[in-house]
CSV table of C-alpha atoms in Angstrom, one decimal:
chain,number,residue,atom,x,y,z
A,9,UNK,CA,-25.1,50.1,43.4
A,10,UNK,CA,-23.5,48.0,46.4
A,11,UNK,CA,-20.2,47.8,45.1
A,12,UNK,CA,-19.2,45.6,48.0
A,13,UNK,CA,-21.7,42.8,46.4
A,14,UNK,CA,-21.0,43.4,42.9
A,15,UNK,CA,-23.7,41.2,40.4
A,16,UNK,CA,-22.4,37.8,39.8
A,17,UNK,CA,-22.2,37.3,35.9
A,18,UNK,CA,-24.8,35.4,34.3
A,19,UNK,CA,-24.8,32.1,32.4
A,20,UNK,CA,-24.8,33.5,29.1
A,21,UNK,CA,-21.3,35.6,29.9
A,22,UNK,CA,-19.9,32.1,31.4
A,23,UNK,CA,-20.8,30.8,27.9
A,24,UNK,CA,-19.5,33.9,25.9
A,25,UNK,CA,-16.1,33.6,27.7
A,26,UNK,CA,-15.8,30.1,27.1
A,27,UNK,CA,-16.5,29.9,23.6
A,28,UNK,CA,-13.9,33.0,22.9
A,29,UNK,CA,-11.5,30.5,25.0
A,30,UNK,CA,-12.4,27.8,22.6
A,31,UNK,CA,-11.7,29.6,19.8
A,32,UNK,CA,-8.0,31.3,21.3
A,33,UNK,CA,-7.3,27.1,21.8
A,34,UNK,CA,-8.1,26.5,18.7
A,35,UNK,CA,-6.2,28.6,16.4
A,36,UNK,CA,-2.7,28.2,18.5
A,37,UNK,CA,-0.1,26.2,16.7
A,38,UNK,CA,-0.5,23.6,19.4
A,39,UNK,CA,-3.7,22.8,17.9
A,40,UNK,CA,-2.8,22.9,14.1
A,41,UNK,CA,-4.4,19.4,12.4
A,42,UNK,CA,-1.7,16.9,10.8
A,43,UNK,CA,-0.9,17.3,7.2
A,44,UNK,CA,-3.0,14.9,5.1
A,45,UNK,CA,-1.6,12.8,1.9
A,46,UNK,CA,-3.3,11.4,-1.0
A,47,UNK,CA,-1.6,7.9,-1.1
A,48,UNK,CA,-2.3,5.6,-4.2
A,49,UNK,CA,-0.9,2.2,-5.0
A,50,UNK,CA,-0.7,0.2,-8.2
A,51,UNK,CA,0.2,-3.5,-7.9
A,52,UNK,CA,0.9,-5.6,-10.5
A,53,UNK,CA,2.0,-9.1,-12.2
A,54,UNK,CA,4.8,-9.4,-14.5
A,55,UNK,CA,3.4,-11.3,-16.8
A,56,UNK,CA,6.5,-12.9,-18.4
A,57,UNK,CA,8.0,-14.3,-15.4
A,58,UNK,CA,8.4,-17.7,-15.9
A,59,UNK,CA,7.8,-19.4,-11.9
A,60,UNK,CA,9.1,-22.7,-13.4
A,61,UNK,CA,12.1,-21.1,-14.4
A,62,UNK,CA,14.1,-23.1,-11.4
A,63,UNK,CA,14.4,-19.6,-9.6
A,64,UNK,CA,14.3,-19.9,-6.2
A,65,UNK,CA,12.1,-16.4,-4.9
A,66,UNK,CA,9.8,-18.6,-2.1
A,67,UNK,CA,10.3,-17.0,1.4
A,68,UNK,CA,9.8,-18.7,5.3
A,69,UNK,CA,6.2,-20.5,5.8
A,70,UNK,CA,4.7,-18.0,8.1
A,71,UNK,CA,4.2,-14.8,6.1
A,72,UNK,CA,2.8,-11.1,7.6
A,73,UNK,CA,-0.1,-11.2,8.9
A,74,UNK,CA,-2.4,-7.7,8.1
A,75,UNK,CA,-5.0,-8.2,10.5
A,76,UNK,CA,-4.7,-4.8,12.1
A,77,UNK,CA,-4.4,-3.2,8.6
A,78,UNK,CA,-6.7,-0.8,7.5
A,79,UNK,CA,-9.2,-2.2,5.0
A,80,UNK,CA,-10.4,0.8,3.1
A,81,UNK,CA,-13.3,-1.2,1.8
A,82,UNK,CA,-14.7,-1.7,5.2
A,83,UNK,CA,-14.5,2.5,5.7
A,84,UNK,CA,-17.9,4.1,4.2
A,85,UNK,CA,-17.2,7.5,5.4
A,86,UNK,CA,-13.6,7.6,6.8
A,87,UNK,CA,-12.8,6.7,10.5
A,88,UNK,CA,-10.2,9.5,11.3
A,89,UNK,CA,-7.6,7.8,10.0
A,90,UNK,CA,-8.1,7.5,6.7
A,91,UNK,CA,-10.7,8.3,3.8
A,92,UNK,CA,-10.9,6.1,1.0
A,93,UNK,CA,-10.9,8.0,-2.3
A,94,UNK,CA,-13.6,7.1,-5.0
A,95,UNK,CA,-12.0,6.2,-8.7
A,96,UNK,CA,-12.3,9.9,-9.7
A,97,UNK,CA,-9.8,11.1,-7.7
A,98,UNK,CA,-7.5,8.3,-9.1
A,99,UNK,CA,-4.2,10.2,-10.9
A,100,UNK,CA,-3.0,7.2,-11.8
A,101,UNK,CA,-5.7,6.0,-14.4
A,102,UNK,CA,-3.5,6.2,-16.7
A,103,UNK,CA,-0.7,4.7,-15.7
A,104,UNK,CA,-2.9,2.1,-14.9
A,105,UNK,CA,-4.2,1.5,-18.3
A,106,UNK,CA,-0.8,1.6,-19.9
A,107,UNK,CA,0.2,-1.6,-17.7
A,108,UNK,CA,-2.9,-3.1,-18.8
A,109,UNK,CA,-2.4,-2.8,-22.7
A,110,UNK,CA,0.9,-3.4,-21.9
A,111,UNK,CA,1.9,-7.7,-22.9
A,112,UNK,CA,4.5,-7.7,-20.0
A,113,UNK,CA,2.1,-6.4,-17.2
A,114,UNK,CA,-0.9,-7.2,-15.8
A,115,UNK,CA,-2.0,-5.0,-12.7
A,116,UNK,CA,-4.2,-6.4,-10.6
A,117,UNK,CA,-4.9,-3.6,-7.6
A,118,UNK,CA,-5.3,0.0,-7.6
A,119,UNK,CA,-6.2,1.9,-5.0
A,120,UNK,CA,-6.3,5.5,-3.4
A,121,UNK,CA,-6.8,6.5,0.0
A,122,UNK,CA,-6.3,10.0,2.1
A,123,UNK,CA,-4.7,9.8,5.6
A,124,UNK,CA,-2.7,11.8,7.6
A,125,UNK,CA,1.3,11.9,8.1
A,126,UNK,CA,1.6,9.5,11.3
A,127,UNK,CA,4.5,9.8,13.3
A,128,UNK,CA,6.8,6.7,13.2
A,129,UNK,CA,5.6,5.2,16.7
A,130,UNK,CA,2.0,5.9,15.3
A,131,UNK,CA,1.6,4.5,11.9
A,132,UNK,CA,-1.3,2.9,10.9
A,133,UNK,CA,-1.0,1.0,7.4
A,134,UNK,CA,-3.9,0.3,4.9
A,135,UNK,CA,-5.1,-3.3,3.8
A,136,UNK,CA,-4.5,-4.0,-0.4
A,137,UNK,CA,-5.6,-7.0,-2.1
A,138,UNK,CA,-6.5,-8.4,-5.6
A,139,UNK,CA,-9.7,-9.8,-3.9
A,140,UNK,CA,-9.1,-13.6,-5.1
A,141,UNK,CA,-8.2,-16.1,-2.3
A,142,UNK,CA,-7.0,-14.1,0.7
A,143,UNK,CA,-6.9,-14.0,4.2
A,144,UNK,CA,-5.6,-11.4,5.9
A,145,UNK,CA,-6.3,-12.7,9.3
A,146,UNK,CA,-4.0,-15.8,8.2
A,147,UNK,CA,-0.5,-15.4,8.6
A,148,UNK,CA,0.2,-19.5,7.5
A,149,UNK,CA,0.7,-19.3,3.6
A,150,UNK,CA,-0.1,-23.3,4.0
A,151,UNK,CA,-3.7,-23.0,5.4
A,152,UNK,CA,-4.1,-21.2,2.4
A,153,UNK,CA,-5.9,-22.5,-0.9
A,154,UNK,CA,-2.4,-22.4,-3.1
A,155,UNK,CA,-4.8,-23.1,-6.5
A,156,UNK,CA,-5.5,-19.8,-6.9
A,157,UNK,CA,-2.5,-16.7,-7.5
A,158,UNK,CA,-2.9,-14.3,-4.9
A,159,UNK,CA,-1.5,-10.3,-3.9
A,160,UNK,CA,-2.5,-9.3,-0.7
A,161,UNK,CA,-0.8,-6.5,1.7
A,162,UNK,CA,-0.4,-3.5,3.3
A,163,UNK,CA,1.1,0.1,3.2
A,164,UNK,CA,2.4,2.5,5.8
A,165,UNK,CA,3.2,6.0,5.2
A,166,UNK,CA,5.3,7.8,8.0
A,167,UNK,CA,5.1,11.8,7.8
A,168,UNK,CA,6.9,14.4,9.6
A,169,UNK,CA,10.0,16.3,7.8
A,170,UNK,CA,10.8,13.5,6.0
A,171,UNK,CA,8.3,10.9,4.2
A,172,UNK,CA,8.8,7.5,4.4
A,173,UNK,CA,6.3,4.6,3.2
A,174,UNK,CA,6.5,1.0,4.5
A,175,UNK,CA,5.5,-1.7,1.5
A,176,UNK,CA,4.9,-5.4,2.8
A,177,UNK,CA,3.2,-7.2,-0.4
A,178,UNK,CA,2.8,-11.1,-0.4
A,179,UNK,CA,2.7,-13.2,-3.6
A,180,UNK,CA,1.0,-16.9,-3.8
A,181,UNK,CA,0.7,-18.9,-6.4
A,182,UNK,CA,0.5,-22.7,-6.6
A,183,UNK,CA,4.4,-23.2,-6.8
A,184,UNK,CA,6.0,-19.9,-4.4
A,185,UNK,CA,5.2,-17.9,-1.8
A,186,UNK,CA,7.2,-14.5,-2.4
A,187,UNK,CA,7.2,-11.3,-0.5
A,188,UNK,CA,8.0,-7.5,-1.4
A,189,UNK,CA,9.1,-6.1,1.9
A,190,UNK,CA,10.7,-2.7,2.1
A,191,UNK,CA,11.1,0.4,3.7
A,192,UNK,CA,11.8,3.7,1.9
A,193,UNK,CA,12.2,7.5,2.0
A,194,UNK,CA,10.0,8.8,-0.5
A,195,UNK,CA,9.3,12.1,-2.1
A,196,UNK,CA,6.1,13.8,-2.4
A,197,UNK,CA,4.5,13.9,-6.3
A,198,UNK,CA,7.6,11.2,-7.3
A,199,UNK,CA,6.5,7.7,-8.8
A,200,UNK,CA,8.2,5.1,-6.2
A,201,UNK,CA,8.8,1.6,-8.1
A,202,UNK,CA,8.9,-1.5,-5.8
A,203,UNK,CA,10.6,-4.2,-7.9
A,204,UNK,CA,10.5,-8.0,-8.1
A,205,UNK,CA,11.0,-10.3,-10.7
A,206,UNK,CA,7.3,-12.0,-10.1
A,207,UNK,CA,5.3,-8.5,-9.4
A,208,UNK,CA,5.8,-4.9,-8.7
A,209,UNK,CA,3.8,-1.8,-7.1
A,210,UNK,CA,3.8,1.8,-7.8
A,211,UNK,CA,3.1,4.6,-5.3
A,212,UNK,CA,2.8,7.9,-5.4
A,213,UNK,CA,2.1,10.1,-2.3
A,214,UNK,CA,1.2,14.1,-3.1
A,215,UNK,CA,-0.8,16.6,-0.7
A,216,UNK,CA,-4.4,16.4,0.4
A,217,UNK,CA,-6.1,19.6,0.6
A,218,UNK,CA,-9.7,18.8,1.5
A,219,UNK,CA,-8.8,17.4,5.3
A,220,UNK,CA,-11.8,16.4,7.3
């Protein structure tokens, strides 16, 4: 053997030591994947709430718009960002159907969705609607049809040490235009009640195993 022209390695031990690079990359804690959450929303009308009353709950004209929301029933297989969960995997089905046999509630969304904890310069939220009369590329509650009661919105869930979900939830109806609008620290597997005296949502945030 020359040993002053040793053999060049060949292709195949390029390709061994790359993948055994890959695989070195891939298991350091730099690469570790974001925790995922299993986020589901319950938004209902309080049926007793009388909008004649002479209570004054209308907010500014120009409402949020949601046009860069998420709408998880535009995402067949999930985008990265979030996976929309099928009704099985709703916990809340029961809580659900209490509010519905209930005479003081009437819910009119539930949804469930899996995402990852987004940093706070990062978040993306997710797009929630009753389905009747909205427009989430309008911001203008007036260029809306105000015959029909509406709930449209999103939701924002900030991860890291400490959870945090943003709610912004618009009500219409043919005499207000209300808002919920909040931001919160939450805790995972904890029932989080949004209040107002027209409508209300539930959330409940607890770990997703099955990450993509």
């Amino acid at each position: 053997m020359n040993l002053n022209n040793p053999p060049r390695p060949s292709v195949a031990h390029h390709l061994a030591l790359l993948f055994v690079g890959f695989l070195a990359f891939a298991t350091t804690p730099c690469a570790k994947a974001a925790r995922w959450y299993h986020v589901e929303v319950i938004v209902f009308k309080q049926s007793t709430a009388d909008i004649s009353g002479g209570e004054d709950w209308s907010v500014p004209d120009r409402t949020p718009n949601f046009a860069t929301a998420i709408d998880i029933a535009e995402v067949l297989d999930g985008d990265g960002s979030v996976v929309p969960l099928s009704a099985n995997a709703y916990y809340l089905a029961g809580v659900y159907d209490r509010l519905r046999a209930s005479s003081k509630y009437e819910p009119v969304i539930h949804k469930a969705w899996a995402q990852p904890g987004y940093s706070a310069n990062n978040v993306r939220s997710v797009y929630v609607s009753d389905g009747s009369n909205v427009n989430r590329d309008v911001s203008d509650s007036l260029n809306l049809d105000p015959d029909v009661q509406s709930i449209e919105g999103a939701v924002g869930l900030q991860g890291g040490r400490l959870l945090h979900v943003n709610v912004n939830l618009v009500f219409r109806d043919v005499e207000v235009t209300t808002t919920i609008s909040e931001f919160r620290r939450i805790k995972l597997k904890q029932l989080h009640y949004f209040d107002h005296p027209l409508f209300g949502a539930l959330i409940r945030v607890i770990p997703y195993k099955t990450a993509p």
